[in-house]
C-alpha cells in the first residue's frame, strides 16, 4: 500500500514539475466542445452530491466516485 | 494491522506533498475558479421502509479573480427504519444538519482548496477538514489533483451513554486528460483509512436464529478505490459518459460499479436531459453472516456489508429559466432529478418476515433545485 501510494505521489510530482516539454496536441482553440457544461459530470454539485450520499450510506464501497476536477483545459 | 500504521508514513507525507507541489508550480497560468452560483434544493428518498427528505443550499462567490468562497447547508430528516433496525428496535425520526465552508485560491495554473464540513445528529457528530490542489500541465491538456482529508467523528446512542470516536484519513489522486477535441479521460484514486468505532450501536447480530447482542466490528478499515471515466462530446449538443470503479478493502469487500450517462440539449439549449444507468455489485465482508452458527471474533449482520447487487436508472432534466448577460442574476436554471433503484441481496433476509428468502427492495431518489448565476 505504502509503495503504491509513494509511487503515485512521485509520479504526480514528476508531472507537476518536469513534463512541460511535451507539446500539447489539442490546441486551446480546439477545446470549445470540452468546455461545454454537458461535459462536466459534476456540473450540478448539490444534485450529484445528494445522489452520491444516498449510495454511499447504503453500499459497502465508497470513494473515487467523483471527478478529478477541472479537466477540459479550455481556459 | 492497524490502518493508521499502514498509512503512518503516508499521513505524514500528504500535507508536505501538497505544500511542495504548490511551491513547484509556475505562477503564470490559465486556470479559472468555479463560477459564482447559488443553488437551493429539496431532496427526497424513499425505500426499504425509510423516508428521507430535506433542503440544501450552496452559495459560491469569487473575490478579486483569485479567491472563491463557498458556504453550504444540507439538512435531512429520516423517518421509519430499515429491516436491520426493525429486527431489534423501533421506527424513529431523526434530523441531520450539515454545514460546509470552503475557499479556493487560484495561483497560476493551480487551484488550492480548503474545505471544512460539520455534520450533526442527535447520536452522531462528524467534522472533516480537507485540503486539495489541482494543477494544469501540458498546455492545459492535463489536470493533476491531489487531496487529503481528515475526519473526526463521535458516535453515540440516543438512549444510553454510549460514545465512541472514529478517525478517518482520506487520500485522493486524480488525473484528467484531454485526448481529442471531443474526448476526456478521468482517472481517480481514493484511499481511506479509518480507525475507531465502525459499527452501528443500534444493530444486533443473529446467532442460531436468535438476535443475540450487539454486532462486533473490527476497529480499523482501509479501502482503496480506483475509477476510470471517459466523456465524449457529440456535436452539436450531446455527450456520453462511461465509468467503471473498482473497490476493495481490508474487510474483504470487493465492489464493482459501472455507470453510463447520455446527455443532450433540446430546443436551442433551453432543455438539458441526462439519462443514467448505474450497476453496482459487492461481495460480503469476511465477518458478515445473516445467521451465525457460533461465536467469532467479529460478527456483523448489516446488509450494507452483505453480498448484493443494485441497478438504477435515472433522468435529470434541466430547464433554462432565463439568460440575461450583464444583469445582477445573469442566468437561472431549474433542475429535476429522479433515480429508481432496485437492491437485491444474496445472503440477507428480512427478520421481520417468516422464511429466509433473500431481501430486496426498490427505492426512489428525487431532487428539485434552482440554480442562479451572478
Short mmCIF file of N, CA, C and O in Angstrom, two decimals, chain A residues 1-2 4-9 11-13 15-28 30-34 36-51 53-75, chain B residues 6 10 17 21 30 32 37 39 41 43 45 74 96 115 135 137-141 143 145 173 175-176 178-184 187-190 192 221 224-225 227 229 231 233 235 237 239 241 245 247 255 259 263 265 269 272 274 278 280 282 304 308 316 335 339 365-366 369:
data_model
loop_
_atom_site.label_atom_id
_atom_site.label_comp_id
_atom_site.label_asym_id
_atom_site.label_seq_id
_atom_site.Cartn_x
_atom_site.Cartn_y
_atom_site.Cartn_z
N UNK A 1 0.84 -1.21 0.00
CA UNK A 1 0.00 0.00 0.00
C UNK A 1 0.86 1.24 0.00
O UNK A 1 0.72 2.14 -0.82
N UNK A 2 1.84 1.26 0.95
CA UNK A 2 2.70 2.42 1.03
C UNK A 2 3.52 2.62 -0.24
O UNK A 2 3.71 3.74 -0.70
N UNK A 4 2.71 1.69 -3.23
CA UNK A 4 1.81 2.18 -4.29
C UNK A 4 1.55 3.67 -4.14
O UNK A 4 1.61 4.44 -5.09
N UNK A 5 1.32 4.08 -2.88
CA UNK A 5 1.00 5.49 -2.63
C UNK A 5 2.21 6.37 -2.94
O UNK A 5 2.08 7.42 -3.57
N UNK A 6 3.39 5.90 -2.51
CA UNK A 6 4.59 6.71 -2.75
C UNK A 6 4.91 6.80 -4.23
O UNK A 6 5.32 7.84 -4.72
N UNK A 7 4.71 5.69 -4.95
CA UNK A 7 4.92 5.73 -6.40
C UNK A 7 3.98 6.73 -7.05
O UNK A 7 4.38 7.53 -7.90
N UNK A 8 2.73 6.71 -6.60
CA UNK A 8 1.74 7.63 -7.15
C UNK A 8 2.13 9.08 -6.86
O UNK A 8 2.02 9.95 -7.73
N UNK A 9 2.60 9.32 -5.64
CA UNK A 9 3.00 10.69 -5.26
C UNK A 9 4.18 11.15 -6.11
O UNK A 9 4.20 12.27 -6.62
N UNK A 11 5.08 10.07 -9.07
CA UNK A 11 4.62 10.29 -10.44
C UNK A 11 3.92 11.64 -10.57
O UNK A 11 4.12 12.37 -11.54
N UNK A 12 3.13 11.96 -9.55
CA UNK A 12 2.41 13.24 -9.57
C UNK A 12 3.38 14.40 -9.57
O UNK A 12 3.23 15.37 -10.30
N UNK A 13 4.41 14.29 -8.70
CA UNK A 13 5.39 15.37 -8.63
C UNK A 13 6.13 15.52 -9.95
O UNK A 13 6.41 16.63 -10.39
N UNK A 15 4.95 14.84 -12.87
CA UNK A 15 4.02 15.51 -13.78
C UNK A 15 3.95 17.00 -13.48
O UNK A 15 3.93 17.84 -14.38
N UNK A 16 3.89 17.31 -12.18
CA UNK A 16 3.75 18.71 -11.79
C UNK A 16 4.99 19.51 -12.16
O UNK A 16 4.90 20.67 -12.54
N UNK A 17 6.17 18.88 -12.04
CA UNK A 17 7.39 19.66 -12.12
C UNK A 17 8.10 19.63 -13.47
O UNK A 17 8.68 20.63 -13.87
N UNK A 18 8.05 18.50 -14.16
CA UNK A 18 9.02 18.40 -15.23
C UNK A 18 8.60 17.97 -16.60
O UNK A 18 9.44 17.75 -17.46
N UNK A 19 7.35 17.79 -16.86
CA UNK A 19 6.96 17.20 -18.14
C UNK A 19 6.43 18.23 -19.13
O UNK A 19 5.77 17.88 -20.09
N UNK A 20 6.71 19.50 -18.88
CA UNK A 20 6.08 20.52 -19.73
C UNK A 20 6.70 20.60 -21.12
O UNK A 20 6.23 21.35 -21.96
N UNK A 21 7.78 19.82 -21.37
CA UNK A 21 8.39 19.90 -22.70
C UNK A 21 7.55 19.17 -23.75
O UNK A 21 7.70 19.40 -24.93
N UNK A 22 6.66 18.26 -23.35
CA UNK A 22 5.80 17.57 -24.30
C UNK A 22 4.78 18.56 -24.86
O UNK A 22 4.16 19.30 -24.11
N UNK A 23 4.67 18.56 -26.17
CA UNK A 23 3.80 19.55 -26.80
C UNK A 23 2.34 19.10 -26.78
O UNK A 23 2.03 17.95 -27.12
N UNK A 24 1.43 19.98 -26.39
CA UNK A 24 0.01 19.62 -26.42
C UNK A 24 -0.45 19.42 -27.86
O UNK A 24 -0.02 20.14 -28.76
N UNK A 25 -1.28 18.39 -28.06
CA UNK A 25 -1.75 18.10 -29.42
C UNK A 25 -3.19 18.55 -29.65
O UNK A 25 -3.69 18.42 -30.75
N UNK A 26 -3.83 19.04 -28.61
CA UNK A 26 -5.15 19.66 -28.80
C UNK A 26 -5.01 21.12 -28.38
O UNK A 26 -4.80 21.42 -27.19
N UNK A 27 -5.06 22.01 -29.35
CA UNK A 27 -4.82 23.43 -29.08
C UNK A 27 -5.99 24.05 -28.30
O UNK A 27 -7.12 23.56 -28.39
N UNK A 28 -5.72 25.13 -27.55
CA UNK A 28 -6.79 25.76 -26.78
C UNK A 28 -8.00 26.12 -27.62
O UNK A 28 -9.14 25.98 -27.16
N UNK A 30 -9.22 24.54 -29.93
CA UNK A 30 -9.95 23.32 -30.33
C UNK A 30 -10.75 22.73 -29.16
O UNK A 30 -11.31 21.65 -29.28
N UNK A 31 -10.78 23.44 -28.04
CA UNK A 31 -11.38 22.84 -26.84
C UNK A 31 -12.76 23.40 -26.49
O UNK A 31 -13.21 23.31 -25.36
N UNK A 32 -13.40 23.98 -27.48
CA UNK A 32 -14.73 24.55 -27.24
C UNK A 32 -15.74 23.51 -26.79
O UNK A 32 -16.51 23.74 -25.84
N UNK A 33 -15.75 22.36 -27.44
CA UNK A 33 -16.71 21.30 -27.05
C UNK A 33 -16.43 20.82 -25.63
O UNK A 33 -17.34 20.54 -24.85
N UNK A 34 -15.13 20.72 -25.29
CA UNK A 34 -14.77 20.21 -23.96
C UNK A 34 -15.20 21.17 -22.86
O UNK A 34 -15.40 20.76 -21.72
N UNK A 36 -17.96 22.80 -22.80
CA UNK A 36 -19.41 22.81 -22.65
C UNK A 36 -19.79 22.15 -21.31
O UNK A 36 -19.26 21.10 -20.95
N UNK A 37 -20.73 22.76 -20.55
CA UNK A 37 -21.13 22.17 -19.26
C UNK A 37 -21.60 20.72 -19.38
O UNK A 37 -21.53 19.95 -18.42
N UNK A 38 -22.06 20.33 -20.56
CA UNK A 38 -22.55 18.97 -20.75
C UNK A 38 -21.43 17.93 -20.58
O UNK A 38 -21.68 16.74 -20.39
N UNK A 39 -20.16 18.41 -20.64
CA UNK A 39 -19.01 17.51 -20.48
C UNK A 39 -18.59 17.37 -19.02
O UNK A 39 -17.67 16.62 -18.70
N UNK A 40 -19.21 18.12 -18.12
CA UNK A 40 -18.83 18.08 -16.71
C UNK A 40 -19.81 17.21 -15.92
O UNK A 40 -20.94 17.61 -15.68
N UNK A 41 -19.41 16.02 -15.51
CA UNK A 41 -20.34 15.12 -14.81
C UNK A 41 -20.80 15.68 -13.46
O UNK A 41 -21.82 15.26 -12.93
N UNK A 42 -20.06 16.62 -12.91
CA UNK A 42 -20.39 17.16 -11.58
C UNK A 42 -20.87 18.61 -11.68
O UNK A 42 -20.67 19.40 -10.78
N UNK A 43 -21.55 18.94 -12.78
CA UNK A 43 -21.88 20.36 -13.02
C UNK A 43 -22.92 20.90 -12.04
O UNK A 43 -22.92 22.09 -11.75
N UNK A 44 -23.80 20.03 -11.54
CA UNK A 44 -24.76 20.46 -10.53
C UNK A 44 -24.36 19.77 -9.22
O UNK A 44 -24.82 18.67 -8.91
N UNK A 45 -23.51 20.45 -8.46
CA UNK A 45 -22.84 19.80 -7.34
C UNK A 45 -23.82 19.32 -6.27
O UNK A 45 -23.66 18.23 -5.72
N UNK A 46 -24.83 20.13 -5.96
CA UNK A 46 -25.79 19.72 -4.93
C UNK A 46 -26.53 18.45 -5.33
O UNK A 46 -26.70 17.53 -4.54
N UNK A 47 -26.97 18.43 -6.58
CA UNK A 47 -27.75 17.28 -7.07
C UNK A 47 -26.90 16.02 -7.07
O UNK A 47 -27.31 14.96 -6.56
N UNK A 48 -25.67 16.12 -7.58
CA UNK A 48 -24.84 14.91 -7.65
C UNK A 48 -24.36 14.48 -6.27
O UNK A 48 -24.23 13.28 -6.02
N UNK A 49 -24.15 15.44 -5.35
CA UNK A 49 -23.70 15.03 -4.02
C UNK A 49 -24.84 14.35 -3.24
O UNK A 49 -24.59 13.43 -2.46
N UNK A 50 -26.07 14.75 -3.48
CA UNK A 50 -27.21 14.08 -2.85
C UNK A 50 -27.30 12.63 -3.32
O UNK A 50 -27.41 11.70 -2.52
N UNK A 51 -27.22 12.45 -4.63
CA UNK A 51 -27.30 11.10 -5.20
C UNK A 51 -26.15 10.23 -4.68
O UNK A 51 -26.34 9.07 -4.30
N UNK A 53 -24.48 10.59 -1.91
CA UNK A 53 -24.68 10.32 -0.49
C UNK A 53 -25.64 9.14 -0.27
O UNK A 53 -25.41 8.28 0.58
N UNK A 54 -26.71 9.10 -1.08
CA UNK A 54 -27.69 8.01 -0.96
C UNK A 54 -27.01 6.66 -1.19
O UNK A 54 -27.21 5.71 -0.43
N UNK A 55 -26.17 6.58 -2.22
CA UNK A 55 -25.49 5.32 -2.50
C UNK A 55 -24.42 5.02 -1.44
O UNK A 55 -24.26 3.88 -1.01
N UNK A 56 -23.67 6.05 -1.02
CA UNK A 56 -22.58 5.84 -0.07
C UNK A 56 -23.06 5.20 1.24
O UNK A 56 -22.39 4.34 1.79
N UNK A 57 -24.22 5.64 1.74
CA UNK A 57 -24.65 5.11 3.03
C UNK A 57 -25.32 3.74 2.91
O UNK A 57 -25.55 3.10 3.92
N UNK A 58 -25.61 3.30 1.70
CA UNK A 58 -26.27 2.00 1.53
C UNK A 58 -25.37 0.93 0.92
O UNK A 58 -25.81 -0.19 0.73
N UNK A 59 -24.14 1.33 0.59
CA UNK A 59 -23.23 0.39 -0.04
C UNK A 59 -21.96 0.26 0.78
O UNK A 59 -21.57 1.19 1.52
N UNK A 60 -21.29 -0.88 0.64
CA UNK A 60 -20.04 -1.07 1.35
C UNK A 60 -18.92 -0.23 0.79
O UNK A 60 -18.01 0.18 1.49
N UNK A 61 -18.96 0.04 -0.50
CA UNK A 61 -17.88 0.77 -1.15
C UNK A 61 -18.10 2.27 -1.08
O UNK A 61 -19.23 2.74 -1.07
N UNK A 62 -17.01 3.00 -1.04
CA UNK A 62 -17.09 4.46 -1.13
C UNK A 62 -15.75 4.96 -1.67
O UNK A 62 -14.77 4.24 -1.69
N UNK A 63 -15.75 6.21 -2.10
CA UNK A 63 -14.51 6.79 -2.57
C UNK A 63 -14.37 6.75 -4.08
O UNK A 63 -14.95 5.91 -4.75
N UNK A 64 -13.59 7.70 -4.59
CA UNK A 64 -13.30 7.82 -6.03
C UNK A 64 -14.58 7.86 -6.86
O UNK A 64 -14.61 7.40 -7.98
N UNK A 65 -15.63 8.43 -6.28
CA UNK A 65 -16.89 8.46 -7.01
C UNK A 65 -17.08 9.75 -7.79
O UNK A 65 -17.97 9.84 -8.63
N UNK A 66 -16.24 10.72 -7.50
CA UNK A 66 -16.40 12.00 -8.19
C UNK A 66 -15.48 12.10 -9.39
O UNK A 66 -15.03 11.09 -9.91
N UNK A 67 -15.20 13.32 -9.77
CA UNK A 67 -14.33 13.52 -10.91
C UNK A 67 -13.04 14.17 -10.45
O UNK A 67 -12.91 14.61 -9.32
N UNK A 68 -12.08 14.20 -11.33
CA UNK A 68 -10.78 14.72 -10.97
C UNK A 68 -10.78 16.23 -10.80
O UNK A 68 -9.84 16.80 -10.31
N UNK A 69 -11.81 16.88 -11.24
CA UNK A 69 -11.85 18.33 -11.16
C UNK A 69 -11.16 18.94 -12.34
O UNK A 69 -10.17 18.42 -12.83
N UNK A 70 -11.70 20.03 -12.81
CA UNK A 70 -11.10 20.66 -13.98
C UNK A 70 -11.16 19.73 -15.16
O UNK A 70 -12.12 18.99 -15.30
N UNK A 71 -10.15 19.74 -15.96
CA UNK A 71 -10.06 18.70 -16.95
C UNK A 71 -10.21 19.14 -18.38
O UNK A 71 -9.61 18.55 -19.26
N UNK A 72 -11.01 20.16 -18.64
CA UNK A 72 -11.21 20.47 -20.06
C UNK A 72 -10.01 21.23 -20.60
O UNK A 72 -9.76 21.22 -21.79
N UNK A 73 -9.25 21.85 -19.72
CA UNK A 73 -8.06 22.56 -20.18
C UNK A 73 -8.38 23.62 -21.21
O UNK A 73 -7.62 23.89 -22.12
N UNK A 74 -9.53 24.23 -21.08
CA UNK A 74 -10.02 25.10 -22.14
C UNK A 74 -10.01 26.56 -21.77
O UNK A 74 -10.59 27.38 -22.46
N UNK A 75 -9.39 26.93 -20.67
CA UNK A 75 -9.46 28.32 -20.22
C UNK A 75 -8.32 29.15 -20.81
O UNK A 75 -7.19 28.82 -20.64
N UNK B 6 -0.54 1.30 8.73
CA UNK B 6 -0.34 1.16 7.29
C UNK B 6 -0.12 2.52 6.63
O UNK B 6 0.66 2.67 5.72
N UNK B 10 2.44 7.68 5.03
CA UNK B 10 1.71 8.46 4.04
C UNK B 10 1.00 9.65 4.68
O UNK B 10 0.94 10.73 4.10
N UNK B 17 3.50 17.05 0.81
CA UNK B 17 3.46 16.93 -0.65
C UNK B 17 2.65 18.08 -1.25
O UNK B 17 3.04 18.66 -2.27
N UNK B 21 4.27 20.68 -3.76
CA UNK B 21 3.68 20.77 -5.10
C UNK B 21 3.33 22.22 -5.42
O UNK B 21 3.58 22.69 -6.54
N UNK B 30 -3.58 29.60 -16.57
CA UNK B 30 -4.87 29.94 -17.14
C UNK B 30 -6.02 29.20 -16.49
O UNK B 30 -7.08 29.12 -17.06
N UNK B 32 -9.17 28.75 -14.06
CA UNK B 32 -10.14 29.72 -13.52
C UNK B 32 -10.88 29.07 -12.37
O UNK B 32 -11.02 27.86 -12.30
N UNK B 37 -22.27 31.21 -8.11
CA UNK B 37 -23.52 30.47 -8.32
C UNK B 37 -24.19 30.18 -6.98
O UNK B 37 -23.51 29.96 -5.97
N UNK B 39 -27.33 27.73 -5.29
CA UNK B 39 -28.24 26.60 -5.52
C UNK B 39 -29.12 26.38 -4.29
O UNK B 39 -28.64 26.45 -3.17
N UNK B 41 -32.06 23.42 -3.03
CA UNK B 41 -32.57 22.11 -3.44
C UNK B 41 -33.48 21.50 -2.37
O UNK B 41 -33.23 21.63 -1.17
N UNK B 43 -34.75 17.67 -1.48
CA UNK B 43 -34.42 16.30 -1.86
C UNK B 43 -35.28 15.30 -1.10
O UNK B 43 -35.75 15.57 0.01
N UNK B 45 -35.93 10.83 -0.53
CA UNK B 45 -35.57 9.43 -0.76
C UNK B 45 -36.60 8.56 -0.08
O UNK B 45 -37.05 8.85 1.04
N UNK B 74 -26.94 21.53 4.44
CA UNK B 74 -27.65 20.36 3.95
C UNK B 74 -28.40 19.77 5.13
O UNK B 74 -27.80 19.51 6.17
N UNK B 96 -30.70 15.44 10.55
CA UNK B 96 -29.26 15.68 10.40
C UNK B 96 -29.04 17.05 9.77
O UNK B 96 -29.73 17.41 8.82
N UNK B 115 -11.46 22.98 2.68
CA UNK B 115 -12.89 22.85 2.96
C UNK B 115 -13.11 22.26 4.35
O UNK B 115 -12.37 21.37 4.79
N UNK B 135 -3.73 21.09 -10.59
CA UNK B 135 -2.75 21.83 -11.37
C UNK B 135 -2.82 21.39 -12.83
O UNK B 135 -2.83 20.20 -13.13
N UNK B 137 -1.17 20.98 -16.50
CA UNK B 137 0.12 20.87 -17.19
C UNK B 137 -0.13 20.54 -18.66
O UNK B 137 -1.28 20.40 -19.09
N UNK B 138 0.92 20.40 -19.44
CA UNK B 138 0.84 20.08 -20.87
C UNK B 138 -0.07 21.06 -21.61
O UNK B 138 -0.98 20.66 -22.34
N UNK B 139 0.18 22.33 -21.37
CA UNK B 139 -0.61 23.34 -22.08
C UNK B 139 -2.09 23.26 -21.75
O UNK B 139 -2.93 23.61 -22.56
N UNK B 140 -2.40 22.81 -20.55
CA UNK B 140 -3.80 22.75 -20.14
C UNK B 140 -4.49 21.47 -20.55
O UNK B 140 -5.69 21.30 -20.32
N UNK B 141 -3.75 20.53 -21.14
CA UNK B 141 -4.39 19.27 -21.56
C UNK B 141 -4.54 18.27 -20.42
O UNK B 141 -5.32 17.33 -20.50
N UNK B 143 -4.91 17.79 -16.14
CA UNK B 143 -5.10 18.36 -14.81
C UNK B 143 -4.79 17.28 -13.78
O UNK B 143 -5.40 16.20 -13.81
N UNK B 145 -4.60 16.31 -9.76
CA UNK B 145 -5.10 16.79 -8.47
C UNK B 145 -4.68 15.86 -7.35
O UNK B 145 -4.59 14.63 -7.52
N UNK B 173 -6.09 11.13 -5.42
CA UNK B 173 -5.19 11.44 -6.53
C UNK B 173 -6.03 11.39 -7.80
O UNK B 173 -6.77 10.43 -8.01
N UNK B 175 -6.40 12.43 -12.16
CA UNK B 175 -5.78 12.86 -13.41
C UNK B 175 -6.90 13.01 -14.43
O UNK B 175 -7.69 12.10 -14.64
N UNK B 176 -6.95 14.20 -15.04
CA UNK B 176 -7.94 14.42 -16.09
C UNK B 176 -7.18 14.77 -17.36
O UNK B 176 -6.38 15.72 -17.37
N UNK B 178 -7.14 15.53 -21.55
CA UNK B 178 -7.77 15.79 -22.85
C UNK B 178 -7.08 14.89 -23.87
O UNK B 178 -5.87 14.95 -24.05
N UNK B 179 -7.84 14.04 -24.55
CA UNK B 179 -7.24 13.15 -25.54
C UNK B 179 -7.49 13.64 -26.96
O UNK B 179 -6.63 13.51 -27.83
N UNK B 180 -8.68 14.15 -27.21
CA UNK B 180 -9.02 14.71 -28.52
C UNK B 180 -9.89 15.94 -28.27
O UNK B 180 -10.30 16.19 -27.14
N UNK B 181 -10.21 16.73 -29.30
CA UNK B 181 -11.09 17.89 -29.08
C UNK B 181 -12.49 17.52 -28.58
O UNK B 181 -13.26 18.40 -28.18
N UNK B 182 -12.81 16.22 -28.57
CA UNK B 182 -14.14 15.83 -28.10
C UNK B 182 -14.10 14.72 -27.05
O UNK B 182 -15.13 14.14 -26.72
N UNK B 183 -12.92 14.39 -26.55
CA UNK B 183 -12.85 13.25 -25.62
C UNK B 183 -11.95 13.56 -24.42
O UNK B 183 -10.81 13.98 -24.57
N UNK B 184 -12.51 13.30 -23.23
CA UNK B 184 -11.81 13.50 -21.96
C UNK B 184 -11.69 12.17 -21.23
O UNK B 184 -12.64 11.39 -21.20
N UNK B 187 -9.08 9.79 -14.44
CA UNK B 187 -8.63 8.68 -13.60
C UNK B 187 -8.60 9.17 -12.15
O UNK B 187 -8.08 10.26 -11.88
N UNK B 188 -9.18 8.39 -11.25
CA UNK B 188 -9.21 8.79 -9.85
C UNK B 188 -8.81 7.63 -8.94
O UNK B 188 -9.17 6.48 -9.20
N UNK B 189 -8.07 7.98 -7.90
CA UNK B 189 -7.76 7.02 -6.85
C UNK B 189 -8.17 7.64 -5.52
O UNK B 189 -7.98 8.84 -5.30
N UNK B 190 -8.73 6.82 -4.63
CA UNK B 190 -9.02 7.31 -3.29
C UNK B 190 -8.75 6.20 -2.28
O UNK B 190 -9.27 5.09 -2.40
N UNK B 192 -8.88 5.30 1.80
CA UNK B 192 -9.47 5.75 3.06
C UNK B 192 -8.99 4.83 4.19
O UNK B 192 -9.06 3.61 4.06
N UNK B 221 -10.26 -0.05 9.31
CA UNK B 221 -10.66 -0.40 7.94
C UNK B 221 -9.84 0.47 6.99
O UNK B 221 -9.73 1.68 7.16
N UNK B 224 -9.31 0.97 -0.79
CA UNK B 224 -8.74 1.58 -1.99
C UNK B 224 -9.77 1.52 -3.10
O UNK B 224 -10.38 0.47 -3.32
N UNK B 225 -9.94 2.62 -3.77
CA UNK B 225 -10.88 2.66 -4.90
C UNK B 225 -10.21 3.36 -6.08
O UNK B 225 -9.57 4.39 -5.92
N UNK B 227 -10.99 4.56 -10.22
CA UNK B 227 -12.10 4.79 -11.15
C UNK B 227 -11.55 5.33 -12.47
O UNK B 227 -10.64 6.18 -12.47
N UNK B 229 -12.99 7.00 -16.14
CA UNK B 229 -14.19 7.56 -16.75
C UNK B 229 -13.83 8.21 -18.08
O UNK B 229 -12.86 8.98 -18.16
N UNK B 231 -15.42 10.62 -21.21
CA UNK B 231 -16.53 11.52 -21.56
C UNK B 231 -16.34 11.97 -23.00
O UNK B 231 -15.29 12.51 -23.36
N UNK B 233 -17.92 14.04 -26.45
CA UNK B 233 -18.87 15.04 -26.94
C UNK B 233 -19.31 14.67 -28.35
O UNK B 233 -18.50 14.29 -29.18
N UNK B 235 -21.18 16.58 -31.36
CA UNK B 235 -21.79 17.80 -31.87
C UNK B 235 -23.15 17.50 -32.50
O UNK B 235 -23.32 16.40 -33.05
N UNK B 237 -24.72 18.99 -29.73
CA UNK B 237 -25.02 19.26 -28.32
C UNK B 237 -25.39 18.01 -27.55
O UNK B 237 -26.45 17.96 -26.91
N UNK B 239 -23.56 14.46 -25.22
CA UNK B 239 -22.36 13.81 -24.69
C UNK B 239 -22.73 12.45 -24.12
O UNK B 239 -23.89 12.19 -23.77
N UNK B 241 -21.08 9.42 -21.31
CA UNK B 241 -20.06 9.12 -20.30
C UNK B 241 -20.14 7.65 -19.92
O UNK B 241 -21.24 7.11 -19.80
N UNK B 245 -15.63 1.70 -11.63
CA UNK B 245 -14.88 1.84 -10.37
C UNK B 245 -14.67 0.46 -9.75
O UNK B 245 -15.60 -0.35 -9.70
N UNK B 247 -13.38 -1.32 -6.18
CA UNK B 247 -13.16 -1.02 -4.77
C UNK B 247 -12.78 -2.29 -4.03
O UNK B 247 -13.35 -3.35 -4.29
N UNK B 255 -15.94 -4.55 -4.68
CA UNK B 255 -17.12 -3.95 -5.31
C UNK B 255 -16.78 -3.43 -6.70
O UNK B 255 -15.67 -2.96 -6.95
N UNK B 259 -21.14 2.91 -14.52
CA UNK B 259 -22.10 3.99 -14.73
C UNK B 259 -22.05 4.45 -16.18
O UNK B 259 -20.96 4.62 -16.75
N UNK B 263 -26.30 12.54 -22.38
CA UNK B 263 -26.84 13.88 -22.13
C UNK B 263 -27.08 14.58 -23.47
O UNK B 263 -26.28 14.43 -24.41
N UNK B 265 -28.86 18.40 -25.29
CA UNK B 265 -29.64 19.64 -25.26
C UNK B 265 -30.83 19.52 -26.21
O UNK B 265 -30.74 18.85 -27.25
N UNK B 269 -30.96 24.70 -26.64
CA UNK B 269 -30.25 24.54 -25.36
C UNK B 269 -31.07 24.99 -24.15
O UNK B 269 -30.53 25.16 -23.07
N UNK B 272 -31.92 20.58 -20.99
CA UNK B 272 -30.80 19.64 -20.99
C UNK B 272 -31.27 18.38 -20.26
O UNK B 272 -31.73 18.45 -19.12
N UNK B 274 -30.38 14.42 -19.03
CA UNK B 274 -29.39 13.37 -18.78
C UNK B 274 -30.13 12.08 -18.49
O UNK B 274 -31.04 12.06 -17.65
N UNK B 278 -26.87 2.84 -13.69
CA UNK B 278 -25.80 2.52 -12.74
C UNK B 278 -25.96 1.08 -12.26
O UNK B 278 -27.05 0.68 -11.86
N UNK B 280 -24.20 -1.80 -9.65
CA UNK B 280 -23.28 -1.93 -8.52
C UNK B 280 -23.38 -3.34 -7.97
O UNK B 280 -24.49 -3.88 -7.81
N UNK B 282 -21.35 -6.03 -4.92
CA UNK B 282 -20.28 -6.18 -3.93
C UNK B 282 -20.34 -7.56 -3.29
O UNK B 282 -21.39 -8.20 -3.24
N UNK B 304 -25.50 -3.60 4.55
CA UNK B 304 -24.53 -2.81 3.78
C UNK B 304 -23.21 -3.55 3.57
O UNK B 304 -22.44 -3.20 2.69
N UNK B 308 -24.60 -8.14 -2.34
CA UNK B 308 -25.78 -7.65 -3.03
C UNK B 308 -25.45 -6.96 -4.34
O UNK B 308 -24.29 -6.66 -4.64
N UNK B 316 -32.28 13.28 -15.41
CA UNK B 316 -32.16 14.63 -14.86
C UNK B 316 -32.56 15.60 -15.96
O UNK B 316 -32.03 15.53 -17.08
N UNK B 335 -33.79 22.38 -12.02
CA UNK B 335 -33.31 21.01 -12.28
C UNK B 335 -34.16 20.01 -11.52
O UNK B 335 -34.38 20.16 -10.30
N UNK B 339 -34.10 9.02 -9.70
CA UNK B 339 -33.49 7.70 -9.93
C UNK B 339 -34.36 6.64 -9.29
O UNK B 339 -34.87 6.81 -8.18
N UNK B 365 -35.11 8.04 -5.59
CA UNK B 365 -34.26 9.19 -5.21
C UNK B 365 -34.69 10.37 -6.06
O UNK B 365 -34.72 10.27 -7.29
N UNK B 366 -35.01 11.48 -5.42
CA UNK B 366 -35.53 12.61 -6.18
C UNK B 366 -35.00 13.92 -5.64
O UNK B 366 -34.76 14.05 -4.44
N UNK B 369 -34.31 21.42 -7.79
CA UNK B 369 -33.44 22.52 -7.38
C UNK B 369 -33.49 23.68 -8.36
O UNK B 369 -33.89 23.53 -9.52
#
